[in-house]
């Protein structure tokens, strides 16, 4: 990849950030924060997209961004009001801008031209207030990016050369003022530029130079008279002086023609500045130079490019500023420094660290088996190594951690589009955008969240009429929140809509044969029926939340991430979906247990307590289902080895260990194992990619001795497998 | 005749894309000492703590824009003689005029070619080697 292509990649990455920023700022505008700073930020984002797109010749993108930018320019100058209609248009324009960027990247085949053109028309309408857009050449002027098309001289009232005047040459009388030198301009270069236009004769008048004792080095006292023997356009001459014309006295006279004097520029630059320009330079400098309050110019040996005698970049290079305390000034706030790293490199690092963790565990085990004393140097060293390994692992994981913002920021657009489609008024509230989670998890969150938001708007919220009839505001609210809870990330999607119609859900479930007609279900169980495979409440599968995908698919995609989903609903008040996901898909704190001949891992976050079953605490419901007393309650006791098929006959509970676990839904149960072997952090290896999905098993890991151990999916075991395993002919071996 | 290799340059733009483009172009012209700053304020801190021969700065940036940076650089004696080229998004006459009033040495319209950048550098420093 050449440098240009690499920068293009950077550009598109930056575009994502700019779009996110754009969206966030537009949301602020929508919420009524229409201050100049916010409008300016929106302008800047669009402007930056356009600037970069121009550099890469992405013309469609440039064209759209330009129209967008032009309206923003009108808004920030206050020429056009930033009203609700405008903001709505801006929001839709940002969506189309995102499409254009995607199209430029080749991520989507093409932009919806009709939509884009309609938006362009809308933006132009707002920009020009219904008047016809300005003439084409004006557009070109802005657009052509033709550096040469720009001509400072155009603005000067007397700059236009008299067309009938046929000058055969020019006399340029040029007297630099001190400030021209101060701005790092040089007479020599200007003379050289003039020399390019044709043969010149230069006369230097140094008569104004004072004697040495009166000489001030900062003043200009030389006057140059240049006779140019070429019939060039006066504009070409003025171009030479573009950047110095206000810093010098300049008189240009055609030779052999009438006088065409340019009055010397006497006015002080500051005088023509807008009054609003109230930048406090002194304060700025004081702030920037930090502790170095007293001016120490002499201590900074900046070898400026000296104008005389010959233009030369100062060599040697600027002397190191060792003597100046400036660089070391402590009060200079360090800017946050970031680097961009290829994700592959991070993943490679994570893999290696995973192997390191396993190796370290194996080594510890070997040392343990070798019979070395725990106090031996090797054992102690290994303990330190373990701490370090863990620290490395945490640090590496932190590299991959990303705020969920990137996903959340895509949602306002979705909500707008879905709300438009179903003619509902929706306000999206997002909370906890900065909550961090592993990059893989972030990426895979987008789809389920999208689906559930669609669902909330399509099914959850009522129409404005229905809402008003129910005594609610016409506008419904959907809340998307992220938070950390006990080592997991929790995503909540709630609406203030009608809530789940339990009667209807139950009826559909019965009709579809999902439950028995007389099944005694709690409200919570009814609510959770919507996750059942084959369940879809929409009478007609709508285009919005239907798409042939039910909540069961959402549930499965969440489970594939090691997550859980649950719902709570209050009729008339709304529903809340709660997703809970691991922070990372790479490591897990687990309890190592033995079941039959197998070694298994129970995820530590699910474990409440472990206990040794006593015969007195054991009971059998209906003579078959074993339960165990745990703090004045009875919990189902699940023989894991039995339901996993590791053995044919159940073990005697008093011979084993019971581990009390809690599911995401808050359901508790006791898992029966042969023994607990220890507790350790394990590196998760996908069983699906290496073998196949096994019910009740979330993933696998490699133990210290090199064996593979299965990581239990506690929720599935407690809620689903237990029921299936209980066969009618099941009898306890007593 | 100034050698491009000895030129110390500070590139200021809030967009990494633009900084990279300017940097790459400068490198093609033989400039080796290139620093970057993401806005005017960072650039000002940078230039005050370590001098440079040339600042190539975007105009529209958060915190402190290009004009503000130019004014501050010109107002601070140790940095006042730093050459300053303003990057503009389009031929914005009003902006360039204001920049000229504050003592900008040249301007460069985005998008630019390496040849255009070279032209601007030579207009400021004379022919580069």
Short mmCIF file of N, CA and C in Angstrom, two decimals, chain A residues 218-296:
data_model
loop_
_atom_site.label_atom_id
_atom_site.label_comp_id
_atom_site.label_asym_id
_atom_site.label_seq_id
_atom_site.Cartn_x
_atom_site.Cartn_y
_atom_site.Cartn_z
N UNK A 218 14.96 47.40 13.16
CA UNK A 218 13.61 46.92 12.87
C UNK A 218 12.93 47.75 11.80
N UNK A 219 13.49 48.90 11.48
CA UNK A 219 12.82 49.78 10.52
C UNK A 219 13.20 49.47 9.09
N UNK A 220 12.28 49.81 8.20
CA UNK A 220 12.60 49.72 6.79
C UNK A 220 13.07 51.10 6.32
N UNK A 221 14.18 51.19 5.64
CA UNK A 221 14.63 52.50 5.19
C UNK A 221 15.16 52.45 3.75
N UNK A 222 14.95 51.31 3.09
CA UNK A 222 15.44 51.19 1.73
C UNK A 222 14.26 51.29 0.76
N UNK A 223 14.49 51.97 -0.35
CA UNK A 223 13.48 52.07 -1.39
C UNK A 223 14.04 51.47 -2.68
N UNK A 224 13.29 50.56 -3.27
CA UNK A 224 13.73 49.89 -4.47
C UNK A 224 12.93 50.38 -5.66
N UNK A 225 13.58 50.68 -6.72
CA UNK A 225 12.87 51.05 -7.94
C UNK A 225 13.21 50.00 -9.00
N UNK A 226 12.18 49.34 -9.46
CA UNK A 226 12.39 48.27 -10.41
C UNK A 226 11.73 48.66 -11.73
N UNK A 227 12.51 48.71 -12.78
CA UNK A 227 11.94 48.93 -14.11
C UNK A 227 11.84 47.58 -14.80
N UNK A 228 10.61 47.21 -15.10
CA UNK A 228 10.38 45.91 -15.71
C UNK A 228 10.14 46.13 -17.20
N UNK A 229 10.95 45.53 -18.00
CA UNK A 229 10.87 45.74 -19.43
C UNK A 229 10.05 44.61 -20.07
N UNK A 230 8.79 44.56 -19.68
CA UNK A 230 7.92 43.53 -20.25
C UNK A 230 6.49 44.01 -20.13
N UNK A 231 5.71 43.75 -21.16
CA UNK A 231 4.32 44.23 -21.18
C UNK A 231 3.41 43.21 -20.51
N UNK A 232 3.66 42.98 -19.22
CA UNK A 232 2.84 41.98 -18.53
C UNK A 232 1.58 42.62 -17.97
N UNK A 233 0.65 41.79 -17.61
CA UNK A 233 -0.58 42.24 -16.99
C UNK A 233 -0.27 42.81 -15.61
N UNK A 234 -0.93 43.89 -15.27
CA UNK A 234 -0.65 44.47 -13.96
C UNK A 234 -1.01 43.49 -12.82
N UNK A 235 -2.03 42.69 -13.09
CA UNK A 235 -2.44 41.72 -12.07
C UNK A 235 -1.27 40.80 -11.70
N UNK A 236 -0.47 40.46 -12.71
CA UNK A 236 0.68 39.59 -12.46
C UNK A 236 1.66 40.28 -11.53
N UNK A 237 1.80 41.59 -11.69
CA UNK A 237 2.70 42.34 -10.82
C UNK A 237 2.16 42.35 -9.39
N UNK A 238 0.84 42.62 -9.29
CA UNK A 238 0.25 42.72 -7.96
C UNK A 238 0.31 41.39 -7.23
N UNK A 239 0.26 40.32 -8.01
CA UNK A 239 0.32 39.00 -7.40
C UNK A 239 1.63 38.80 -6.63
N UNK A 240 2.68 39.36 -7.20
CA UNK A 240 3.99 39.24 -6.54
C UNK A 240 3.93 39.85 -5.14
N UNK A 241 3.13 40.92 -5.06
CA UNK A 241 3.10 41.65 -3.78
C UNK A 241 1.89 41.28 -2.92
N UNK A 242 1.20 40.18 -3.32
CA UNK A 242 0.01 39.72 -2.61
C UNK A 242 0.15 39.76 -1.10
N UNK A 243 1.26 39.26 -0.65
CA UNK A 243 1.38 39.04 0.79
C UNK A 243 2.10 40.15 1.52
N UNK A 244 2.52 41.15 0.78
CA UNK A 244 3.27 42.21 1.45
C UNK A 244 2.67 43.57 1.19
N UNK A 245 1.59 43.63 0.39
CA UNK A 245 1.16 44.95 -0.07
C UNK A 245 0.75 45.87 1.07
N UNK A 246 0.31 45.29 2.19
CA UNK A 246 -0.04 46.19 3.29
C UNK A 246 1.15 46.48 4.18
N UNK A 247 2.26 45.85 3.87
CA UNK A 247 3.46 46.04 4.68
C UNK A 247 4.54 46.83 3.94
N UNK A 248 4.12 47.46 2.86
CA UNK A 248 5.12 48.24 2.11
C UNK A 248 4.42 49.39 1.40
N UNK A 249 5.22 50.33 0.98
CA UNK A 249 4.68 51.37 0.11
C UNK A 249 4.98 50.90 -1.30
N UNK A 250 3.94 50.91 -2.12
CA UNK A 250 4.09 50.33 -3.44
C UNK A 250 3.47 51.27 -4.46
N UNK A 251 4.24 51.62 -5.46
CA UNK A 251 3.70 52.44 -6.55
C UNK A 251 4.05 51.76 -7.85
N UNK A 252 3.04 51.50 -8.65
CA UNK A 252 3.28 50.83 -9.92
C UNK A 252 2.86 51.78 -11.05
N UNK A 253 3.80 52.11 -11.89
CA UNK A 253 3.53 53.04 -12.98
C UNK A 253 3.85 52.36 -14.30
N UNK A 254 2.95 52.45 -15.27
CA UNK A 254 3.30 51.91 -16.58
C UNK A 254 4.37 52.78 -17.23
N UNK A 255 5.33 52.15 -17.82
CA UNK A 255 6.37 52.90 -18.53
C UNK A 255 5.85 53.17 -19.93
N UNK A 256 5.92 54.43 -20.32
CA UNK A 256 5.45 54.77 -21.66
C UNK A 256 3.95 54.86 -21.72
N UNK A 257 3.30 55.09 -20.60
CA UNK A 257 1.85 55.25 -20.59
C UNK A 257 1.45 56.21 -19.50
N UNK A 258 0.13 56.28 -19.29
CA UNK A 258 -0.35 57.18 -18.25
C UNK A 258 -0.06 56.59 -16.88
N UNK A 259 -0.03 57.44 -15.92
CA UNK A 259 0.27 57.00 -14.56
C UNK A 259 -0.90 56.18 -13.99
N UNK A 260 -0.56 55.13 -13.34
CA UNK A 260 -1.59 54.31 -12.70
C UNK A 260 -1.07 53.96 -11.32
N UNK A 261 -1.28 54.89 -10.45
CA UNK A 261 -0.66 54.78 -9.12
C UNK A 261 -1.50 53.95 -8.17
N UNK A 262 -0.86 53.13 -7.48
CA UNK A 262 -1.50 52.48 -6.35
C UNK A 262 -1.10 53.25 -5.11
N UNK A 263 -2.10 53.78 -4.46
CA UNK A 263 -1.76 54.54 -3.27
C UNK A 263 -1.06 53.63 -2.28
N UNK A 264 -0.05 54.13 -1.63
CA UNK A 264 0.59 53.31 -0.61
C UNK A 264 -0.43 52.94 0.47
N UNK A 265 -0.26 51.76 1.00
CA UNK A 265 -1.21 51.33 2.03
C UNK A 265 -0.79 51.91 3.36
N UNK A 266 -1.54 52.91 3.78
CA UNK A 266 -1.15 53.60 5.00
C UNK A 266 -1.88 53.03 6.21
N UNK A 267 -3.05 52.45 5.94
CA UNK A 267 -3.85 52.06 7.10
C UNK A 267 -3.20 50.91 7.87
N UNK A 268 -3.32 50.99 9.16
CA UNK A 268 -2.80 49.93 10.02
C UNK A 268 -3.67 48.69 9.85
N UNK A 269 -3.07 47.56 9.78
CA UNK A 269 -3.85 46.35 9.57
C UNK A 269 -4.99 46.21 10.58
N UNK A 270 -4.69 46.50 11.81
CA UNK A 270 -5.69 46.28 12.86
C UNK A 270 -6.95 47.10 12.62
N UNK A 271 -6.78 48.21 11.97
CA UNK A 271 -7.91 49.12 11.82
C UNK A 271 -9.03 48.52 10.97
N UNK A 272 -8.69 47.63 10.08
CA UNK A 272 -9.72 47.08 9.21
C UNK A 272 -10.26 45.75 9.72
N UNK A 273 -9.82 45.37 10.90
CA UNK A 273 -10.30 44.10 11.43
C UNK A 273 -11.70 44.26 11.98
N UNK A 274 -12.50 43.23 11.86
CA UNK A 274 -13.82 43.32 12.48
C UNK A 274 -13.68 43.50 13.98
N UNK A 275 -14.61 44.29 14.53
CA UNK A 275 -14.52 44.60 15.95
C UNK A 275 -14.69 43.35 16.81
N UNK A 276 -15.35 42.36 16.25
CA UNK A 276 -15.67 41.17 17.05
C UNK A 276 -14.43 40.32 17.31
N UNK A 277 -13.38 40.63 16.61
CA UNK A 277 -12.18 39.81 16.73
C UNK A 277 -11.46 40.15 18.03
N UNK A 278 -11.87 39.49 19.08
CA UNK A 278 -11.37 39.91 20.38
C UNK A 278 -10.43 38.88 21.00
N UNK A 279 -9.67 38.24 20.16
CA UNK A 279 -8.73 37.24 20.65
C UNK A 279 -7.69 37.90 21.55
N UNK A 280 -7.55 37.35 22.74
CA UNK A 280 -6.56 37.92 23.66
C UNK A 280 -5.22 37.22 23.46
N UNK A 281 -4.42 37.81 22.59
CA UNK A 281 -3.16 37.18 22.22
C UNK A 281 -2.22 37.06 23.41
N UNK A 282 -2.21 38.11 24.23
CA UNK A 282 -1.28 38.10 25.37
C UNK A 282 -1.60 36.94 26.31
N UNK A 283 -2.90 36.79 26.58
CA UNK A 283 -3.31 35.71 27.48
C UNK A 283 -3.00 34.36 26.85
N UNK A 284 -3.22 34.31 25.56
CA UNK A 284 -2.98 33.07 24.83
C UNK A 284 -1.52 32.66 24.91
N UNK A 285 -0.67 33.64 24.69
CA UNK A 285 0.76 33.36 24.72
C UNK A 285 1.20 32.96 26.11
N UNK A 286 0.64 33.68 27.09
CA UNK A 286 1.01 33.37 28.47
C UNK A 286 0.62 31.94 28.79
N UNK A 287 -0.56 31.57 28.30
CA UNK A 287 -1.05 30.22 28.55
C UNK A 287 -0.18 29.19 27.83
N UNK A 288 0.13 29.53 26.60
CA UNK A 288 0.88 28.57 25.79
C UNK A 288 2.30 28.39 26.27
N UNK A 289 2.88 29.49 26.77
CA UNK A 289 4.27 29.36 27.18
C UNK A 289 4.37 28.93 28.63
N UNK A 290 3.23 28.68 29.25
CA UNK A 290 3.21 28.10 30.58
C UNK A 290 3.97 28.93 31.59
N UNK A 291 4.86 28.27 32.28
CA UNK A 291 5.55 28.91 33.39
C UNK A 291 6.49 30.02 32.94
N UNK A 292 6.88 29.98 31.72
CA UNK A 292 7.83 30.97 31.24
C UNK A 292 7.11 32.28 31.01
N UNK A 293 6.89 32.97 32.10
CA UNK A 293 6.10 34.18 32.00
C UNK A 293 6.95 35.35 31.50
N UNK A 294 8.17 35.44 32.04
CA UNK A 294 8.99 36.57 31.61
C UNK A 294 9.60 36.28 30.24
N UNK A 295 9.56 37.27 29.40
CA UNK A 295 10.05 37.02 28.05
C UNK A 295 11.54 36.72 28.05
N UNK A 296 11.87 35.64 27.45
CA UNK A 296 13.29 35.26 27.38
C UNK A 296 13.68 35.01 25.92
#
